Tab-separated table of C-alpha atoms in Angstrom:
chain	number	residue	atom	x	y	z
A	1	MET	CA	-86.772	100.082	46.785
A	2	ASP	CA	-88.057	97.682	49.283
A	3	VAL	CA	-86.073	94.162	48.655
A	4	ARG	CA	-86.884	91.437	50.650
A	5	LEU	CA	-84.734	87.958	50.590
A	6	ASN	CA	-86.210	84.910	51.076
A	7	THR	CA	-84.175	83.390	53.783
A	8	SER	CA	-85.611	79.494	53.568
A	9	LEU	CA	-84.685	79.841	49.907
A	10	THR	CA	-80.830	80.818	50.279
A	11	ALA	CA	-80.607	78.198	53.268
A	12	ALA	CA	-81.656	75.937	50.814
A	13	VAL	CA	-79.195	76.839	48.348
A	14	GLN	CA	-76.021	76.428	50.649
A	15	ALA	CA	-77.126	73.393	51.962
A	16	ALA	CA	-77.244	71.761	48.364
A	17	ALA	CA	-73.701	73.562	47.114
A	18	PRO	CA	-71.603	70.759	49.147
A	19	VAL	CA	-73.295	68.162	47.562
A	20	GLN	CA	-73.077	68.884	44.289
A	21	THR	CA	-69.964	69.862	44.318
A	22	GLU	CA	-68.585	66.276	45.715
A	23	LYS	CA	-70.937	65.189	42.894
A	24	ALA	CA	-68.558	67.157	40.853
A	25	GLN	CA	-65.540	65.877	42.236
A	26	GLU	CA	-66.605	62.168	41.561
A	27	ARG	CA	-67.215	63.352	37.829
A	28	GLU	CA	-63.743	65.004	37.206
A	29	ALA	CA	-61.679	62.143	39.077
A	30	PRO	CA	-60.098	59.593	36.717
A	31	ALA	CA	-62.174	56.464	36.741
A	32	ARG	CA	-59.960	53.642	38.808
A	33	ALA	CA	-59.814	50.410	37.578
A	34	PRO	CA	-61.884	47.382	39.143
A	35	HIS	CA	-60.253	45.535	41.128
A	36	TYR	CA	-61.197	42.699	39.195
A	37	LEU	CA	-58.762	43.544	35.802
A	38	SER	CA	-56.023	42.608	38.382
A	39	ASP	CA	-54.367	39.082	37.817
A	40	GLN	CA	-55.255	37.092	41.108
A	41	ILE	CA	-55.221	33.134	42.030
A	42	PHE	CA	-57.963	32.119	44.617
A	43	ILE	CA	-57.296	29.031	46.029
A	44	SER	CA	-60.277	27.438	48.356
A	45	ALA	CA	-59.659	26.266	51.885
A	46	GLU	CA	-60.103	22.916	50.947
A	47	GLY	CA	-57.326	23.210	48.426
A	48	ARG	CA	-54.742	24.262	50.397
A	49	ALA	CA	-55.569	21.350	53.122
A	50	ALA	CA	-55.288	19.149	49.842
A	51	ALA	CA	-51.943	20.136	48.834
A	52	GLU	CA	-50.736	20.347	52.670
A	53	ALA	CA	-51.842	16.849	52.891
A	54	ALA	CA	-50.273	15.629	49.872
A	55	ALA	CA	-47.017	17.286	50.594
A	56	LYS	CA	-46.992	15.956	54.285
A	57	GLU	CA	-47.532	12.319	52.494
A	58	GLN	CA	-43.965	12.780	50.809
A	59	GLY	CA	-42.074	14.033	53.414
A	60	PHE	CA	-42.211	18.004	52.843
A	61	ASP	CA	-43.802	19.746	55.750
A	62	PRO	CA	-44.046	23.609	54.472
A	63	ALA	CA	-43.677	24.717	57.910
A	64	GLU	CA	-40.747	23.135	58.293
A	65	ALA	CA	-39.541	24.593	54.923
A	66	LEU	CA	-39.883	28.188	56.207
A	67	LYS	CA	-37.827	28.170	58.759
A	68	ILE	CA	-34.469	29.534	58.521
A	69	PRO	CA	-31.796	26.420	58.589
A	70	ASN	CA	-29.327	26.171	61.454
A	71	ILE	CA	-25.655	26.512	60.444
A	72	ASP	CA	-24.116	24.766	62.940
A	73	GLU	CA	-27.191	22.046	62.223
A	74	LEU	CA	-26.119	21.961	58.688
A	75	ASP	CA	-22.971	21.676	59.333
A	76	ALA	CA	-22.570	18.625	61.548
A	77	ALA	CA	-25.111	17.064	59.533
A	78	PHE	CA	-22.610	17.688	56.333
A	79	GLU	CA	-20.306	15.878	58.286
A	80	ALA	CA	-21.922	13.205	59.412
A	81	GLN	CA	-22.792	12.251	55.681
A	82	TRP	CA	-19.409	13.430	53.949
A	83	PRO	CA	-18.030	9.805	54.469
A	84	GLU	CA	-20.708	8.246	51.956
A	85	ILE	CA	-20.570	11.310	49.917
A	86	LYS	CA	-17.113	10.448	49.172
A	87	LYS	CA	-17.550	7.087	48.802
A	88	GLN	CA	-20.165	8.093	45.611
A	89	ALA	CA	-18.285	10.458	44.350
A	90	ASP	CA	-14.766	8.423	44.188
A	91	ALA	CA	-17.175	5.514	42.373
A	92	LEU	CA	-18.424	8.354	39.957
A	93	LEU	CA	-14.855	9.171	39.589
A	94	ALA	CA	-13.868	5.698	38.362
A	95	GLN	CA	-16.292	5.648	36.182
A	96	ASN	CA	-15.495	8.761	34.475
A	97	GLN	CA	-12.331	8.686	34.520
A	98	LEU	CA	-10.515	11.451	32.839
A	99	PRO	CA	-6.940	11.914	31.094
A	100	VAL	CA	-4.259	13.448	32.802
A	101	ASN	CA	-2.170	16.302	31.132
A	102	LEU	CA	1.358	14.796	32.322
A	103	ARG	CA	3.051	17.400	30.010
A	104	ALA	CA	1.448	20.659	32.005
A	105	SER	CA	1.433	18.658	35.049
A	106	VAL	CA	5.651	18.904	35.258
A	107	ASP	CA	5.639	22.279	33.227
A	108	PRO	CA	2.352	24.474	33.817
A	109	ASP	CA	3.698	27.714	31.412
A	110	GLY	CA	5.895	26.162	28.700
A	111	SER	CA	9.058	27.528	30.527
A	112	VAL	CA	10.839	24.264	30.873
A	113	TRP	CA	10.203	23.340	27.440
A	114	ARG	CA	11.111	26.707	25.713
A	115	ARG	CA	14.377	27.152	27.785
A	116	ALA	CA	15.679	23.650	26.587
A	117	TYR	CA	14.153	24.068	22.819
A	118	PHE	CA	16.060	27.468	23.044
A	119	ASP	CA	19.145	26.065	24.583
A	120	SER	CA	19.492	22.949	21.894
A	121	LEU	CA	19.252	25.600	19.233
A	122	THR	CA	22.262	27.919	20.684
A	123	GLU	CA	24.232	24.356	21.587
A	124	GLN	CA	23.565	23.699	17.471
A	125	PHE	CA	24.596	27.196	16.570
A	126	ASN	CA	27.816	27.021	18.953
A	127	HIS	CA	28.653	23.414	17.689
A	128	THR	CA	28.663	24.432	14.272
A	129	GLU	CA	30.200	27.913	14.997
A	130	GLN	CA	33.768	25.950	16.660
A	131	THR	CA	33.859	23.417	14.161
A	132	ILE	CA	34.106	25.719	11.275
A	133	ARG	CA	36.684	27.791	13.665
A	134	ASP	CA	38.541	24.416	14.424
A	135	TYR	CA	38.881	23.765	10.616
A	136	TYR	CA	40.906	27.425	9.655
A	137	ALA	CA	42.551	27.104	13.164
A	138	GLU	CA	45.926	26.377	11.137
A	139	GLU	CA	45.485	29.015	8.573
A	140	HIS	CA	44.265	31.834	11.208
A	141	ALA	CA	47.144	30.956	13.353
A	142	LYS	CA	49.563	31.516	9.938
A	143	ASN	CA	47.532	34.624	9.323
A	144	THR	CA	47.962	36.297	12.483
A	145	SER	CA	51.485	35.385	13.116
A	146	MET	CA	52.094	38.576	10.324
A	147	PRO	CA	51.884	42.244	10.088
A	148	PHE	CA	48.315	42.604	9.033
A	149	ASP	CA	49.491	43.988	5.459
A	150	ASN	CA	51.228	40.346	4.831
A	151	ALA	CA	48.289	38.812	5.840
A	152	TRP	CA	45.855	40.413	4.162
A	153	ASN	CA	48.215	40.275	0.484
A	154	TYR	CA	49.113	36.198	2.221
A	155	ILE	CA	44.935	35.677	2.357
A	156	ARG	CA	44.598	36.953	-1.355
A	157	GLU	CA	47.321	35.291	-3.038
A	158	LYS	CA	46.073	32.133	-1.751
A	159	TYR	CA	42.902	32.016	-2.658
A	160	LEU	CA	41.535	34.949	-5.544
A	161	ASP	CA	42.357	34.047	-8.961
A	162	CYS	CA	44.021	36.769	-9.583
A	163	CYS	CA	46.879	35.594	-8.152
A	164	SER	CA	47.162	32.657	-9.541
A	165	ASP	CA	50.427	32.810	-10.428
A	166	SER	CA	51.648	33.168	-6.724
A	167	PRO	CA	53.911	30.802	-4.926
A	168	TYR	CA	50.903	30.536	-2.156
A	169	PHE	CA	47.663	29.898	-4.676
A	170	ARG	CA	45.731	27.609	-3.436
A	171	SER	CA	45.511	25.586	-6.731
A	172	ASP	CA	44.612	22.483	-5.125
A	173	MET	CA	40.715	23.520	-4.517
A	174	SER	CA	37.651	24.474	-6.347
A	175	PRO	CA	37.169	27.562	-7.128
A	176	ASP	CA	34.087	27.720	-4.740
A	177	GLN	CA	36.206	26.127	-1.823
A	178	ARG	CA	38.556	28.893	-2.442
A	179	GLN	CA	36.091	32.046	-2.966
A	180	THR	CA	34.545	29.986	0.878
A	181	ALA	CA	38.074	30.079	2.232
A	182	TYR	CA	39.084	33.954	1.139
A	183	TRP	CA	35.882	34.974	3.206
A	184	GLN	CA	36.058	33.135	6.297
A	185	GLU	CA	39.499	33.906	6.886
A	186	ARG	CA	39.592	37.654	5.785
A	187	PHE	CA	36.684	37.822	8.380
A	188	LEU	CA	38.567	35.826	11.238
A	189	LEU	CA	41.142	38.244	10.346
A	190	THR	CA	39.589	41.586	10.380
A	191	THR	CA	36.591	40.914	12.823
A	192	GLY	CA	37.463	37.447	14.778
A	193	ARG	CA	34.299	36.623	13.726
A	194	ILE	CA	33.005	33.825	10.859
A	195	TYR	CA	31.456	34.758	7.724
A	196	THR	CA	29.166	32.258	7.682
A	197	LEU	CA	28.009	28.835	9.124
A	198	ASN	CA	26.783	28.112	5.735
A	199	ASP	CA	30.570	26.329	4.754
A	200	PRO	CA	29.717	22.893	3.431
A	201	TYR	CA	34.343	22.200	3.321
A	202	ALA	CA	34.416	23.093	7.834
A	203	LEU	CA	31.500	21.318	8.072
A	204	ALA	CA	32.219	17.819	6.407
A	205	SER	CA	32.717	16.308	8.662
A	206	ILE	CA	29.761	16.649	10.624
A	207	GLY	CA	27.824	15.802	7.425
A	208	GLY	CA	27.674	19.084	6.133
A	209	PRO	CA	25.841	22.200	6.638
A	210	VAL	CA	22.366	22.160	8.583
A	211	ASN	CA	19.671	24.206	7.508
A	212	HIS	CA	17.189	25.932	9.987
A	213	PHE	CA	14.006	23.187	9.492
A	214	ASP	CA	16.773	20.929	10.743
A	215	MET	CA	17.851	22.745	13.856
A	216	GLU	CA	14.861	23.066	15.015
A	217	LYS	CA	13.461	19.861	14.742
A	218	THR	CA	16.749	18.834	16.976
A	219	ALA	CA	15.779	21.433	19.438
A	220	THR	CA	11.755	20.326	19.071
A	221	ALA	CA	13.025	16.625	20.299
A	222	ALA	CA	15.381	17.891	22.735
A	223	ALA	CA	12.919	19.982	24.696
A	224	ASP	CA	10.078	16.893	24.462
A	225	ALA	CA	12.929	14.771	26.175
A	226	LYS	CA	13.226	16.937	28.320
A	227	ILE	CA	9.670	17.112	29.802
A	228	ASP	CA	9.664	13.358	29.433
A	229	ALA	CA	12.239	13.277	31.378
A	230	LEU	CA	10.594	15.302	34.457
A	231	ILE	CA	7.299	12.993	33.673
A	232	ARG	CA	9.600	9.840	34.548
A	233	GLU	CA	10.520	11.660	37.823
A	234	ARG	CA	7.186	12.421	39.276
A	235	TYR	CA	5.425	8.982	37.546
A	236	THR	CA	5.905	5.620	37.439
A	237	PRO	CA	5.564	3.489	34.638
A	238	GLU	CA	2.124	2.297	36.119
A	239	GLU	CA	0.733	5.862	36.604
A	240	ILE	CA	2.050	6.849	32.826
A	241	LYS	CA	0.255	3.390	31.308
A	242	GLU	CA	-2.602	4.045	33.186
A	243	ASN	CA	-2.953	7.708	31.942
A	244	GLU	CA	-2.274	6.533	28.128
A	245	ARG	CA	-5.490	3.892	28.516
A	246	ILE	CA	-7.098	6.336	29.915
A	247	THR	CA	-6.715	9.218	26.835
A	248	THR	CA	-6.856	6.294	24.686
A	249	GLU	CA	-10.735	5.395	25.867
A	250	PHE	CA	-11.429	8.840	26.325
A	251	MET	CA	-10.468	10.083	22.760
A	252	ALA	CA	-12.607	7.303	21.315
A	253	LYS	CA	-15.187	8.486	22.952
A	254	ALA	CA	-15.146	11.365	22.187
A	255	GLU	CA	-14.831	11.016	18.275
A	256	GLU	CA	-18.300	8.803	19.079
A	257	ARG	CA	-19.458	11.849	20.407
A	258	LYS	CA	-18.511	13.727	17.094
A	259	ARG	CA	-19.646	11.148	14.966
A	260	LEU	CA	-23.066	11.254	16.621
A	261	ALA	CA	-23.579	14.942	16.302
A	262	ASP	CA	-22.653	14.949	13.227
A	263	GLU	CA	-25.217	12.089	12.277
A	264	ARG	CA	-27.855	14.306	13.999
A	265	ALA	CA	-26.805	17.380	12.156
A	266	ALA	CA	-26.977	15.676	9.109
A	267	SER	CA	-30.314	14.392	9.467
A	268	GLY	CA	-31.733	17.626	10.633
A	269	ALA	CA	-32.279	16.072	14.235
A	270	LYS	CA	-32.404	18.857	17.145
A	271	PHE	CA	-29.976	18.227	19.596
A	272	TYR	CA	-32.678	19.607	22.501
A	273	PRO	CA	-35.578	18.363	21.419
């Protein structure tokens, strides 16, 4: 068989192949978003010139604003302006004075007040205990002057009703008083301690037993007095009086602001329209 190739057709196909490949790649490539879909703002040259002119009229130079500031120059400018700045600040403080917490200024963490409070409680308890000891001191001395067994029986015969026929029986006391004395002297003999602080007979000389509420009031008053003394040491009477005036005015303004806020809330008005 005699096969002849058309060389001119083969050359044409080879020449067209790259073109077709490029077109196929264009069809397969993902579509790119046109540039006009992105957010852009274009300002004309005339608009920029007008904006710069307006800024310069107000004393603002965009070119100067973009410059990196010189720290030394800023410090020097601040030092030059500081006296005037301080003067203005002092004037504002005078117009908007705030009260000083004098108690916190002399006792920042409250430790002085707490120590004075517990010292007062301890002193009250010690005084109460010593008053009771003094009341039973004479009888306790008799009890300890004899052997223990004799002292034990002696206390029983003085105060227990079962020993009412004893020559030592204290018929001059009420049953409750004898019962109290029995336990107080018994504890002093056996332990060296008193039985109870709630002894109205031994404490009659100081007005009777003091309940813990009264003790706490006394301790609180003592702690407050300690802080007040420290305040008087640090501040003059004029400074204390002036701070009281500022505090009163500040609280009055705070109450007024609260009243106005409550009225606005009741009316349904917005605080920040």
